[in-house]
Short mmCIF file of C-alpha atoms and ligand atoms in Angstrom, two decimals:
data_model
loop_
_atom_site.label_atom_id
_atom_site.label_comp_id
_atom_site.label_asym_id
_atom_site.label_seq_id
_atom_site.Cartn_x
_atom_site.Cartn_y
_atom_site.Cartn_z
CA MET A 2 139.30 119.92 126.20
CA SER A 3 141.87 118.44 128.35
CA ILE A 4 138.36 116.16 130.28
CA LEU A 5 136.77 115.70 127.29
CA ARG A 6 140.02 114.00 126.15
CA PHE A 7 140.44 111.84 129.29
CA VAL A 8 137.00 110.80 129.36
CA LEU A 9 135.90 109.36 125.55
CA PRO A 10 138.82 107.02 126.46
CA ALA A 11 138.24 105.74 130.09
CA LEU A 12 134.13 105.28 128.56
CA ALA A 13 135.08 102.89 125.37
CA VAL A 14 137.76 100.85 128.50
CA ALA A 15 134.96 100.82 130.53
CA GLY A 16 132.80 99.68 127.18
CA THR A 17 134.73 96.38 126.83
CA ALA A 18 134.99 95.85 131.02
CA PHE A 19 131.33 95.35 131.48
CA ALA A 20 130.47 93.61 127.61
CA GLN A 21 127.25 91.70 128.59
CA CYS A 22 126.81 88.87 126.01
CA SER A 23 122.79 88.11 127.21
CA VAL A 24 120.44 90.30 127.88
CA SER A 25 116.61 90.04 128.35
CA GLY A 26 115.62 92.56 125.69
CA THR A 27 117.18 95.06 123.63
CA THR A 28 120.80 96.62 124.34
CA THR A 29 121.29 100.13 122.91
CA ILE A 30 124.79 101.11 121.56
CA GLN A 31 125.89 104.66 121.46
CA ASN A 32 129.28 104.75 119.17
CA SER A 33 131.78 102.70 118.29
CA GLY A 34 133.42 102.09 121.23
CA ASP A 35 129.67 99.90 122.95
CA ALA A 36 130.40 98.56 119.32
CA THR A 37 133.77 97.33 120.02
CA ALA A 38 132.72 96.14 123.21
CA LEU A 39 130.22 93.95 122.26
CA ALA A 40 132.29 92.50 119.58
CA SER A 41 133.58 90.12 122.43
CA CYS A 42 130.45 88.41 121.92
CA LYS A 43 130.78 85.36 119.74
CA THR A 44 127.25 85.39 120.15
CA PHE A 45 125.29 87.97 121.97
CA SER A 46 121.58 86.34 123.28
CA GLY A 47 119.68 89.48 122.91
CA SER A 48 118.18 92.34 120.45
CA ILE A 49 120.73 94.82 120.27
CA ALA A 50 119.56 98.04 118.19
CA ILE A 51 121.52 101.71 117.34
CA ALA A 52 120.88 104.31 119.15
CA THR A 53 119.25 107.58 117.45
CA GLY A 54 121.48 109.50 117.61
CA THR A 55 124.98 107.55 116.98
CA THR A 56 126.96 109.46 114.57
CA ASP A 57 130.54 106.16 114.72
CA ASN A 58 130.39 103.99 112.48
CA ILE A 59 129.53 100.51 113.77
CA ASP A 60 131.74 97.43 113.75
CA LEU A 61 130.22 94.48 115.16
CA GLY A 62 133.53 92.56 114.24
CA ASN A 63 133.73 89.28 115.18
CA MET A 64 130.10 88.57 116.73
CA GLN A 65 128.04 85.66 115.26
CA ALA A 66 125.34 85.74 116.30
CA ILE A 67 122.45 87.80 117.47
CA THR A 68 119.41 85.24 118.92
CA GLY A 69 117.16 88.35 119.44
CA ASP A 70 116.96 91.48 116.43
CA LEU A 71 119.56 94.34 114.73
CA VAL A 72 118.26 97.08 115.28
CA VAL A 73 118.56 100.47 113.41
CA ASN A 74 115.58 102.74 113.44
CA ASN A 75 115.73 107.11 112.81
CA ALA A 76 118.91 107.35 113.25
CA SER A 77 120.14 110.19 110.45
CA GLN A 78 123.68 110.44 111.04
CA ILE A 79 125.36 106.96 110.33
CA THR A 80 127.31 106.08 107.44
CA THR A 81 128.49 102.15 107.28
CA LEU A 82 127.63 98.96 109.32
CA GLY A 83 128.50 96.29 109.58
CA GLY A 84 130.50 92.84 111.37
CA ALA A 85 132.79 90.80 109.13
CA GLY A 86 131.89 87.81 111.58
CA LEU A 87 128.36 87.94 111.62
CA LYS A 88 126.23 84.66 110.23
CA THR A 89 123.11 84.19 111.67
CA ILE A 90 120.88 87.05 113.11
CA LYS A 91 117.76 84.96 114.20
CA GLY A 92 115.12 87.93 114.85
CA THR A 93 114.80 90.98 112.78
CA PHE A 94 117.23 92.77 111.05
CA ASN A 95 115.75 96.06 111.17
CA LEU A 96 116.09 99.56 109.35
CA ASP A 97 113.86 101.91 109.34
CA GLN A 98 115.41 105.57 107.94
CA VAL A 99 118.78 105.27 107.94
CA GLN A 100 119.47 108.05 105.24
CA ILE A 101 123.09 108.42 104.77
CA LEU A 102 123.70 104.82 105.47
CA SER A 103 126.03 103.99 102.49
CA THR A 104 127.69 100.91 104.02
CA LEU A 105 126.44 97.72 104.52
CA SER A 106 129.51 95.44 105.60
CA PHE A 107 127.95 91.60 106.69
CA PRO A 108 130.27 89.28 104.59
CA GLN A 109 128.99 86.22 105.77
CA LEU A 110 125.96 87.19 106.53
CA THR A 111 123.78 83.58 105.79
CA THR A 112 120.65 83.55 108.43
CA VAL A 113 118.40 86.55 109.08
CA GLY A 114 114.90 85.79 110.57
CA THR A 115 112.99 88.78 108.98
CA ILE A 116 115.01 91.27 106.69
CA LEU A 117 112.94 94.56 106.53
CA TRP A 118 114.17 97.64 105.68
CA ASN A 119 113.06 101.18 104.80
CA ALA A 120 113.92 104.22 104.11
CA LEU A 121 117.81 103.93 103.00
CA PRO A 122 117.92 106.46 100.09
CA ASN A 123 122.01 106.26 100.17
CA LEU A 124 121.87 102.54 99.86
CA GLN A 125 123.38 101.44 96.86
CA GLN A 126 124.63 97.95 97.72
CA LEU A 127 125.25 95.05 99.88
CA THR A 128 128.33 93.54 100.54
CA PHE A 129 126.81 90.49 101.50
CA THR A 130 129.98 88.03 100.06
CA THR A 131 128.96 84.46 100.89
CA GLY A 132 124.96 86.55 100.57
CA VAL A 133 121.74 85.06 102.64
CA GLN A 134 120.53 81.92 102.00
CA MET A 135 117.97 81.80 104.99
CA ALA A 136 115.25 84.11 105.57
CA SER A 137 112.30 83.46 106.59
CA THR A 138 110.60 87.37 104.84
CA VAL A 139 112.47 89.96 103.08
CA ASN A 140 111.54 92.78 102.69
CA ILE A 141 112.62 96.08 101.18
CA GLN A 142 111.52 99.58 100.33
CA ASN A 143 112.77 102.36 99.52
CA THR A 144 116.58 102.36 98.54
CA GLU A 145 118.26 102.91 96.14
CA LEU A 146 119.72 99.42 95.82
CA SER A 147 120.16 98.85 92.00
CA SER A 148 120.76 95.26 92.48
CA LEU A 149 119.73 92.59 94.99
CA ASP A 150 122.85 90.97 94.67
CA GLY A 151 124.05 89.88 98.41
CA ILE A 152 120.35 88.36 99.19
CA ASN A 153 119.88 84.66 97.31
CA VAL A 154 117.30 82.63 99.21
CA GLN A 155 116.32 78.82 97.97
CA THR A 156 113.15 79.72 100.15
CA VAL A 157 110.98 82.28 101.38
CA ASP A 158 107.75 82.87 103.27
CA THR A 159 107.12 86.38 101.48
CA PHE A 160 109.17 88.51 99.43
CA TYR A 161 107.80 92.04 99.27
CA ILE A 162 110.68 94.19 96.84
CA ALA A 163 108.54 97.77 96.40
CA ASN A 164 109.68 101.48 95.26
CA ASN A 165 113.71 100.62 94.65
CA ARG A 166 113.74 103.45 92.11
CA TYR A 167 116.70 101.60 90.58
CA LEU A 168 116.18 98.67 91.11
CA GLY A 169 117.35 96.54 87.87
CA ASP A 170 117.31 93.50 88.42
CA ILE A 171 115.94 90.32 90.48
CA ASN A 172 117.75 87.64 89.78
CA MET A 173 117.97 84.24 92.72
CA GLN A 174 117.62 80.49 93.49
CA LEU A 175 114.59 81.20 95.12
CA THR A 176 112.40 77.62 94.62
CA ASN A 177 110.06 78.25 97.03
CA VAL A 178 107.59 81.11 97.96
CA SER A 179 104.95 79.53 100.26
CA THR A 180 102.98 82.44 101.48
CA SER A 181 103.34 85.45 98.78
CA LEU A 182 105.48 87.16 96.57
CA ILE A 183 104.67 90.78 95.67
CA LEU A 184 107.25 93.26 93.54
CA GLU A 185 106.46 96.65 92.80
CA ALA A 186 106.65 100.18 91.76
CA ASN A 187 110.82 99.32 91.66
CA ASN A 188 112.74 100.80 89.02
CA PRO A 189 110.09 99.57 84.98
CA GLY A 190 112.78 98.57 83.51
CA VAL A 191 113.21 95.81 86.12
CA ASN A 192 114.34 93.17 85.14
CA VAL A 193 112.78 89.70 87.07
CA SER A 194 113.98 85.78 86.64
CA PHE A 195 113.96 83.23 89.23
CA PRO A 196 115.22 80.19 87.31
CA ASN A 197 114.16 77.70 90.23
CA LEU A 198 111.59 78.23 90.86
CA ILE A 199 109.16 76.17 91.25
CA TRP A 200 106.13 76.56 93.30
CA ALA A 201 104.88 79.05 94.89
CA PHE A 202 100.90 80.18 96.84
CA ASN A 203 101.11 83.84 95.70
CA MET A 204 102.52 86.36 93.52
CA THR A 205 101.89 89.94 92.41
CA PHE A 206 104.37 91.69 89.50
CA ARG A 207 103.52 95.09 88.48
CA ASN A 208 106.10 97.70 87.02
CA CYS A 209 108.34 94.94 85.95
CA SER A 210 110.00 94.93 82.14
CA SER A 211 110.94 91.30 82.09
CA VAL A 212 109.42 88.83 84.37
CA GLN A 213 110.73 84.83 83.89
CA THR A 214 109.52 81.79 85.87
CA PRO A 215 110.61 78.56 83.54
CA SER A 216 110.96 76.26 86.08
CA LEU A 217 107.24 77.55 87.82
CA ALA A 218 104.97 74.23 88.01
CA SER A 219 102.19 75.20 90.80
CA LEU A 220 100.78 77.32 92.25
CA ASN A 221 98.26 77.00 95.47
CA GLY A 222 97.29 80.94 95.63
CA SER A 223 96.69 83.84 92.11
CA MET A 224 99.45 85.55 89.99
CA GLY A 225 98.85 88.19 88.73
CA PHE A 226 100.38 90.68 85.94
CA TYR A 227 99.31 94.68 86.95
CA GLY A 228 100.73 97.24 84.66
CA ASN A 229 104.25 95.61 83.48
CA ASP A 230 106.25 96.79 80.65
CA ILE A 231 106.45 93.10 79.97
CA GLN A 232 106.57 91.72 76.17
CA SER A 233 105.60 88.53 76.73
CA TYR A 234 105.52 85.99 79.62
CA ALA A 235 105.96 82.16 79.53
CA ALA A 236 105.72 79.45 82.26
CA PRO A 237 106.13 76.34 80.46
CA ASN A 238 106.08 74.04 82.91
CA LEU A 239 103.24 75.41 84.94
CA THR A 240 100.22 72.97 85.77
CA GLU A 241 98.07 74.50 87.90
CA VAL A 242 96.86 76.96 89.96
CA GLY A 243 95.04 77.36 92.83
CA GLY A 244 93.25 80.52 92.57
CA SER A 245 93.20 82.96 89.97
CA LEU A 246 95.19 83.94 87.38
CA SER A 247 95.04 88.43 85.86
CA PHE A 248 97.20 90.05 83.06
CA VAL A 249 96.11 93.36 83.70
CA SER A 250 97.43 96.99 81.97
CA ASN A 251 99.88 95.30 80.19
CA THR A 252 100.79 97.62 77.74
CA GLN A 253 103.49 96.03 75.74
CA LEU A 254 102.39 92.51 76.35
CA THR A 255 101.91 90.38 73.06
CA ASN A 256 101.81 86.70 73.35
CA ILE A 257 101.18 84.69 76.84
CA SER A 258 102.46 80.93 76.83
CA LEU A 259 101.40 78.32 79.57
CA PRO A 260 100.97 75.47 76.80
CA GLU A 261 100.89 72.97 80.33
CA LEU A 262 98.32 74.84 82.26
CA THR A 263 94.94 72.70 82.83
CA GLN A 264 93.18 74.18 85.05
CA LEU A 265 92.49 77.10 86.94
CA GLY A 266 90.80 77.10 90.26
CA GLY A 267 89.78 81.25 90.35
CA GLY A 268 88.76 83.17 87.74
CA PHE A 269 90.86 83.85 84.48
CA GLN A 270 91.73 87.64 83.57
CA ILE A 271 92.98 89.12 80.78
CA SER A 272 92.03 92.87 80.59
CA ASN A 273 93.82 96.29 79.11
CA ASN A 274 96.87 95.12 77.57
CA THR A 275 97.04 96.87 73.94
CA LEU A 276 99.16 95.49 71.55
CA LEU A 277 97.74 91.98 72.80
CA LYS A 278 96.02 90.62 69.84
CA THR A 279 96.17 86.80 69.43
CA ILE A 280 94.99 84.32 73.39
CA ASP A 281 96.24 81.29 71.71
CA GLY A 282 98.76 80.40 74.11
CA PHE A 283 96.34 78.05 76.61
CA PRO A 284 95.53 74.94 74.43
CA LYS A 285 95.23 72.53 77.30
CA LEU A 286 93.50 74.91 79.68
CA LYS A 287 90.17 72.53 80.67
CA THR A 288 88.73 73.33 83.83
CA ILE A 289 87.98 77.57 84.71
CA VAL A 290 86.50 77.14 88.49
CA GLY A 291 85.86 81.34 88.50
CA ALA A 292 84.87 83.58 85.63
CA LEU A 293 86.27 83.99 82.52
CA ASP A 294 87.00 88.13 81.70
CA PHE A 295 88.61 89.32 78.68
CA ASN A 296 88.68 92.91 77.73
CA GLY A 297 91.46 94.16 74.70
CA ASN A 298 91.60 94.75 71.39
CA PHE A 299 92.17 90.95 70.08
CA THR A 300 91.36 89.27 66.79
CA ASP A 301 91.79 86.13 68.07
CA VAL A 302 90.46 83.79 70.63
CA GLU A 303 91.57 79.99 71.26
CA LEU A 304 90.48 77.40 73.91
CA PRO A 305 90.40 74.79 72.41
CA SER A 306 90.46 71.94 75.22
CA LEU A 307 87.62 74.19 77.58
CA GLY A 308 85.51 71.83 78.70
CA ASP A 309 84.03 73.37 82.67
CA VAL A 310 84.14 77.35 82.66
CA ARG A 311 81.78 77.88 86.33
CA GLY A 312 81.85 81.10 86.71
CA ALA A 313 80.37 83.97 84.71
CA PHE A 314 82.19 84.32 80.84
CA ASN A 315 83.03 87.94 79.26
CA ILE A 316 84.88 88.55 76.09
CA GLN A 317 85.27 91.92 74.91
CA SER A 318 87.26 93.41 72.18
CA SER A 319 87.23 96.05 69.62
CA GLY A 320 88.88 93.32 67.16
CA ASP A 321 86.63 91.12 64.87
CA ILE A 322 86.15 88.08 67.14
CA SER A 323 83.41 86.40 65.35
CA LYS A 324 84.82 83.30 64.57
CA ALA A 325 85.46 82.88 68.90
CA CYS A 326 82.05 83.92 69.83
CA SER A 327 80.21 81.40 68.16
CA ASN A 328 82.26 78.69 69.68
CA PHE A 329 82.67 79.94 72.82
CA GLN A 330 78.15 80.15 71.96
CA SER A 331 78.26 76.18 71.86
CA LEU A 332 79.98 76.11 75.08
CA LYS A 333 77.35 78.05 76.56
CA SER A 334 74.65 75.98 74.35
CA SER A 335 76.68 72.49 75.94
CA SER A 336 76.32 74.72 79.80
CA VAL A 337 80.39 73.76 79.59
CA ILE A 338 79.82 77.49 79.96
CA LYS A 339 77.31 78.11 83.16
CA GLY A 340 77.23 80.91 84.40
CA SER A 341 76.66 84.14 82.66
CA TYR A 342 77.39 84.58 79.07
CA GLU A 343 78.34 87.64 77.14
CA CYS A 344 80.89 87.23 73.87
CA ALA A 345 82.09 90.84 71.51
CA GLY A 346 83.16 91.45 69.62
CA LEU A 347 83.39 95.48 67.31
CA GLN A 348 82.97 97.21 70.92
CA SER A 349 84.77 101.07 70.55
CA LYS A 350 84.16 100.64 74.82
CA PRO A 351 84.86 96.98 75.22
CA GLY A 352 84.39 96.46 79.04
CA GLY A 353 84.98 93.61 81.85
CA ALA A 354 82.54 91.80 83.82
CA GLY A 355 79.00 93.31 84.77
CA THR A 356 79.56 96.01 81.93
CA THR A 357 77.63 95.58 78.73
CA PRO A 358 78.97 96.01 75.52
CA THR A 359 77.90 99.21 73.65
CA GLY A 360 74.64 99.29 71.40
CA THR A 361 72.76 96.80 73.52
CA ALA A 362 69.61 99.70 74.74
CA THR A 363 68.67 97.85 78.04
CA GLY A 364 71.39 95.48 79.47
CA ALA A 365 70.58 91.43 79.70
CA GLY A 366 68.61 89.71 76.91
CA ALA A 367 67.90 93.18 74.88
CA THR A 368 67.41 92.88 71.63
CA LYS A 369 70.91 92.77 69.90
CA THR A 370 71.96 95.52 67.87
CA GLY A 371 74.55 96.15 64.90
CA ALA A 372 77.89 95.61 67.16
CA ALA A 373 79.02 92.54 64.56
CA GLY A 374 80.26 89.67 66.01
CA ARG A 375 78.12 89.31 69.00
CA LEU A 376 76.02 86.96 70.61
CA ASP A 377 74.42 87.42 73.89
CA VAL A 378 72.80 84.98 76.21
CA SER A 379 73.01 86.08 79.31
CA ALA A 380 69.49 86.57 80.21
CA GLY A 381 68.85 84.23 83.26
CA ALA A 382 72.15 82.57 83.78
CA VAL A 383 73.56 81.18 86.92
CA MET A 384 75.77 82.63 89.16
CA GLY A 385 78.16 79.66 89.79
CA MET A 386 81.10 82.10 90.90
CA SER A 387 81.64 82.48 94.65
CA GLY A 388 80.95 85.96 95.95
CA VAL A 389 84.34 86.40 96.56
CA LEU A 390 85.54 86.15 93.16
CA ALA A 391 82.15 87.67 91.37
CA ALA A 392 83.54 90.72 93.94
CA MET A 393 86.98 89.97 93.01
CA PHE A 394 85.96 90.55 88.74
CA GLY A 395 83.44 93.86 90.84
CA LEU A 396 80.08 92.21 89.41
CA LEU A 397 78.85 92.60 93.03
C1 NAG B 19 113.59 110.71 114.53
O1 NAG B 19 114.59 111.22 115.84
C2 NAG B 19 114.51 112.90 115.93
C3 NAG B 19 115.56 112.66 116.87
O2 NAG B 19 116.88 112.02 116.61
C4 NAG B 19 113.14 112.66 116.54
O3 NAG B 19 113.09 113.70 116.81
C5 NAG B 19 112.24 112.07 115.81
O4 NAG B 19 110.59 112.18 116.96
C6 NAG B 19 111.74 110.36 115.75
N1 NAG B 19 111.51 111.01 114.30
C7 NAG B 19 110.15 108.86 114.42
C8 NAG B 19 109.55 108.77 113.77
O5 NAG B 19 111.52 108.79 115.61
C1 NAG B 20 116.13 94.70 81.24
O1 NAG B 20 116.82 94.29 79.48
C2 NAG B 20 116.58 94.55 78.81
C3 NAG B 20 117.16 93.21 77.77
O2 NAG B 20 118.45 93.01 77.62
C4 NAG B 20 117.49 95.97 79.19
O3 NAG B 20 117.73 96.46 77.14
C5 NAG B 20 117.63 96.91 79.42
O4 NAG B 20 118.43 97.44 79.48
C6 NAG B 20 117.04 95.58 80.67
N1 NAG B 20 117.27 96.89 82.16
C7 NAG B 20 117.65 97.08 83.34
C8 NAG B 20 117.54 97.93 84.72
O5 NAG B 20 119.15 96.80 83.37
C1 NAG B 21 109.44 73.49 97.78
O1 NAG B 21 108.24 73.08 96.93
C2 NAG B 21 108.17 71.28 96.76
C3 NAG B 21 106.43 70.74 96.49
O2 NAG B 21 105.30 71.35 96.82
C4 NAG B 21 107.89 70.52 97.97
O3 NAG B 21 108.46 69.56 98.29
C5 NAG B 21 109.74 71.15 98.94
O4 NAG B 21 109.93 69.88 99.81
C6 NAG B 21 110.19 72.09 99.26
N1 NAG B 21 111.29 72.24 99.34
C7 NAG B 21 111.62 73.41 100.35
C8 NAG B 21 112.57 73.16 100.77
O5 NAG B 21 110.51 73.75 101.27
C1 NAG B 22 96.41 84.67 98.11
O1 NAG B 22 95.87 85.74 97.29
C2 NAG B 22 93.93 85.85 97.67
C3 NAG B 22 93.50 86.59 96.58
O2 NAG B 22 94.34 88.27 96.50
C4 NAG B 22 94.02 86.69 98.61
O3 NAG B 22 92.77 85.89 99.27
C5 NAG B 22 94.94 85.28 99.94
O4 NAG B 22 95.15 85.46 101.07
C6 NAG B 22 96.11 85.52 99.44
N1 NAG B 22 97.02 84.41 100.47
C7 NAG B 22 98.09 84.36 101.19
C8 NAG B 22 99.17 83.43 101.55
O5 NAG B 22 99.11 85.19 100.98
C1 NAG B 23 110.20 71.19 83.79
O1 NAG B 23 108.79 69.56 84.05
C2 NAG B 23 109.71 68.10 83.66
C3 NAG B 23 108.36 67.27 84.13
O2 NAG B 23 108.76 68.07 85.54
C4 NAG B 23 111.45 68.39 84.39
O3 NAG B 23 112.23 67.83 83.49
C5 NAG B 23 112.03 69.46 83.76
O4 NAG B 23 113.37 69.81 84.34
C6 NAG B 23 111.36 71.05 83.93
N1 NAG B 23 112.31 71.86 83.45
C7 NAG B 23 112.13 73.30 84.06
C8 NAG B 23 112.85 74.34 82.89
O5 NAG B 23 112.53 73.05 84.95
C1 NAG B 24 99.77 73.24 97.93
O1 NAG B 24 98.81 72.74 97.15
C2 NAG B 24 98.97 71.25 97.07
C3 NAG B 24 98.34 70.61 94.72
O2 NAG B 24 96.64 71.25 95.64
C4 NAG B 24 98.43 70.75 98.31
O3 NAG B 24 98.77 70.02 98.14
C5 NAG B 24 99.00 71.11 98.80
O4 NAG B 24 98.84 70.92 100.45
C6 NAG B 24 98.61 72.93 99.13
N1 NAG B 24 99.71 73.75 99.89
C7 NAG B 24 99.61 74.63 100.57
C8 NAG B 24 100.54 75.36 101.53
O5 NAG B 24 98.04 74.91 101.09
C1 NAG B 25 102.46 100.17 87.88
O1 NAG B 25 101.84 99.72 87.78
C2 NAG B 25 100.95 100.43 88.75
C3 NAG B 25 99.09 98.67 87.88
O2 NAG B 25 99.92 97.95 89.13
C4 NAG B 25 99.62 101.05 87.29
O3 NAG B 25 98.85 101.73 87.95
C5 NAG B 25 101.15 102.21 87.71
O4 NAG B 25 100.76 103.24 86.86
C6 NAG B 25 102.62 101.64 86.88
N1 NAG B 25 103.94 102.62 87.58
C7 NAG B 25 104.73 102.91 86.76
C8 NAG B 25 105.41 103.93 86.40
O5 NAG B 25 104.47 102.31 86.02
C1 NAG B 26 105.42 83.10 72.44
O1 NAG B 26 105.75 82.72 72.75
C2 NAG B 26 105.39 80.48 72.95
C3 NAG B 26 107.05 80.29 73.99
O2 NAG B 26 108.04 81.57 74.40
C4 NAG B 26 105.96 80.70 71.69
O3 NAG B 26 106.43 79.33 71.72
C5 NAG B 26 105.95 81.56 70.32
O4 NAG B 26 106.21 80.97 69.59
C6 NAG B 26 105.59 83.07 70.97
N1 NAG B 26 104.78 83.39 69.53
C7 NAG B 26 104.84 84.68 68.68
C8 NAG B 26 103.54 84.81 67.77
O5 NAG B 26 105.39 84.51 69.54
C1 NAG B 27 90.26 98.79 82.16
O1 NAG B 27 90.63 100.39 80.84
C2 NAG B 27 89.24 101.11 80.94
C3 NAG B 27 89.39 102.44 80.34
O2 NAG B 27 90.91 102.89 80.74
C4 NAG B 27 89.16 101.82 82.60
O3 NAG B 27 87.96 101.71 82.76
C5 NAG B 27 89.02 99.74 83.00
O4 NAG B 27 89.05 100.34 84.62
C6 NAG B 27 90.53 98.55 83.41
N1 NAG B 27 90.29 97.34 83.40
C7 NAG B 27 90.68 97.37 84.22
C8 NAG B 27 90.54 95.83 84.48
O5 NAG B 27 91.75 97.94 84.89
C1 NAG B 28 92.95 99.82 72.45
O1 NAG B 28 94.00 99.78 71.34
C2 NAG B 28 93.89 101.24 72.62
C3 NAG B 28 95.12 102.15 71.37
O2 NAG B 28 95.37 100.90 69.69
C4 NAG B 28 93.96 102.23 73.42
O3 NAG B 28 93.52 103.36 73.41
C5 NAG B 28 93.30 100.90 73.88
O4 NAG B 28 93.15 101.53 75.48
C6 NAG B 28 93.15 99.25 73.91
N1 NAG B 28 91.84 98.78 74.11
C7 NAG B 28 92.34 97.96 75.59
C8 NAG B 28 90.87 98.02 75.91
O5 NAG B 28 92.99 96.91 75.71
#
């Protein structure tokens, strides 16, 4: 016992004496003494890892910058990690499988290369007082965070937030997403708001309760909504989508409004949105380079500006859409719609592109049966869509 009491302080002192502020790779911290020693470095050049067996609280004190990564991987006994002075982690801030970590306190942290967090089952909140404003990647999975308060990035390359089952709110000043934003399998009640988001490449929303993007003006890639509880989606400023646009299995959705949208570079899919009765929120949509594929329970489909559909065209509904079908039939006749064509109402099982409406005996060109509102001119139609889009819609 007396030996142990003597040895511990001696090691701590030794740590201070040999504090090294620059390593070529990674320095590994075993305990609070090691951290205290490093805390005297204003900038640490290299990466810092926290050892698997660490039980102490780790405090990086007044250290201001880490030029490499800060990594805590599979440390099951650490509860507190912080640094009052840390402003920058140039590399990756990686927390993975840190089971009882409950306090993450970096009140001045503003810049991180990559936030990569996974499996933090006791992390309920962040103590990031200033808030992270710059990060090229934010990837947060399997935490107990109830909000992302403390992360308020303006621009990001990739933003992936998944399986955070208590996350009730995602709201930040994001303006640009240069690669992708994906939200999925978080708390299904999660309310999402990006009031300043103007431009994104790809965005995918799954299992959200509401999604607000009032400033969104353009997307180079695709946007999809799958399995959300959203009741409506509006993008009043969105004019152009470079890829495709999809609304699938959003069981509460009753209103989609994209009043300025003129062009879709890919396909347009509206499928299995049980309560969606009216599709009339696209008054300026003129060009669809891919396929149009709508199926559901709607009774009204209006696309008054439609001037060019280069891919396949499929609309099937359980409702009576004979009026819509007769409008689209004339667009097919005048070759506005260039691909294969299907428009059928009063279907017991309204299907997606590639399915033949029930009631048809042998598919394309077959004799029209009793299904009212059905107009079938699919035989011999030209497939103007790309293989990629066709595959996406299950046509190949
Ligand atoms: C986590 O650390 C424990 C020992 O502390 C080790 O047995 C286990 O293999 C590690 N797991 C992973 C995934 O690294
Ligand atoms: C999301 O917003 C709705 C409507 O304001 C609210 O009722 C609900 O509680 C919010 N969800 C969460 C998880 O806070
Ligand atoms: C965001 O994207 C817009 C449009 O592409 C661009 O003009 C602007 O410079 C970008 N902002 C930042 C901070 O990257
Ligand atoms: C955007 O999404 C499309 C379709 O899912 C995919 O093919 C493409 O690689 C994505 N692009 C980026 C930059 O993520
Ligand atoms: C929508 O776009 C207009 C014109 O570009 C702009 O003045 C307006 O502020 C935008 N609205 C939002 C909510 O960003
Ligand atoms: C996004 O699309 C715009 C307009 O089509 C184009 O000018 C820009 O270069 C594209 N950005 C990327 C990253 O592809
Ligand atoms: C989440 O959305 C997916 C579709 O993207 C769906 O299959 C799944 O059932 C949804 N989960 C919940 C909990 O709503
Ligand atoms: C659908 O949403 C738009 C935009 O929020 C709104 O102007 C319109 O009145 C809504 N339509 C219905 C039927 O609620
Ligand atoms: C729509 O629902 C039907 C029946 O549940 C299913 O077969 C089909 O795959 C769904 N379509 C999409 C695009 O999810
Ligand atoms: C139509 O509504 C019924 C319930 O009223 C639902 O079971 C079915 O999945 C819906 N069909 C589509 C294609 O959304």
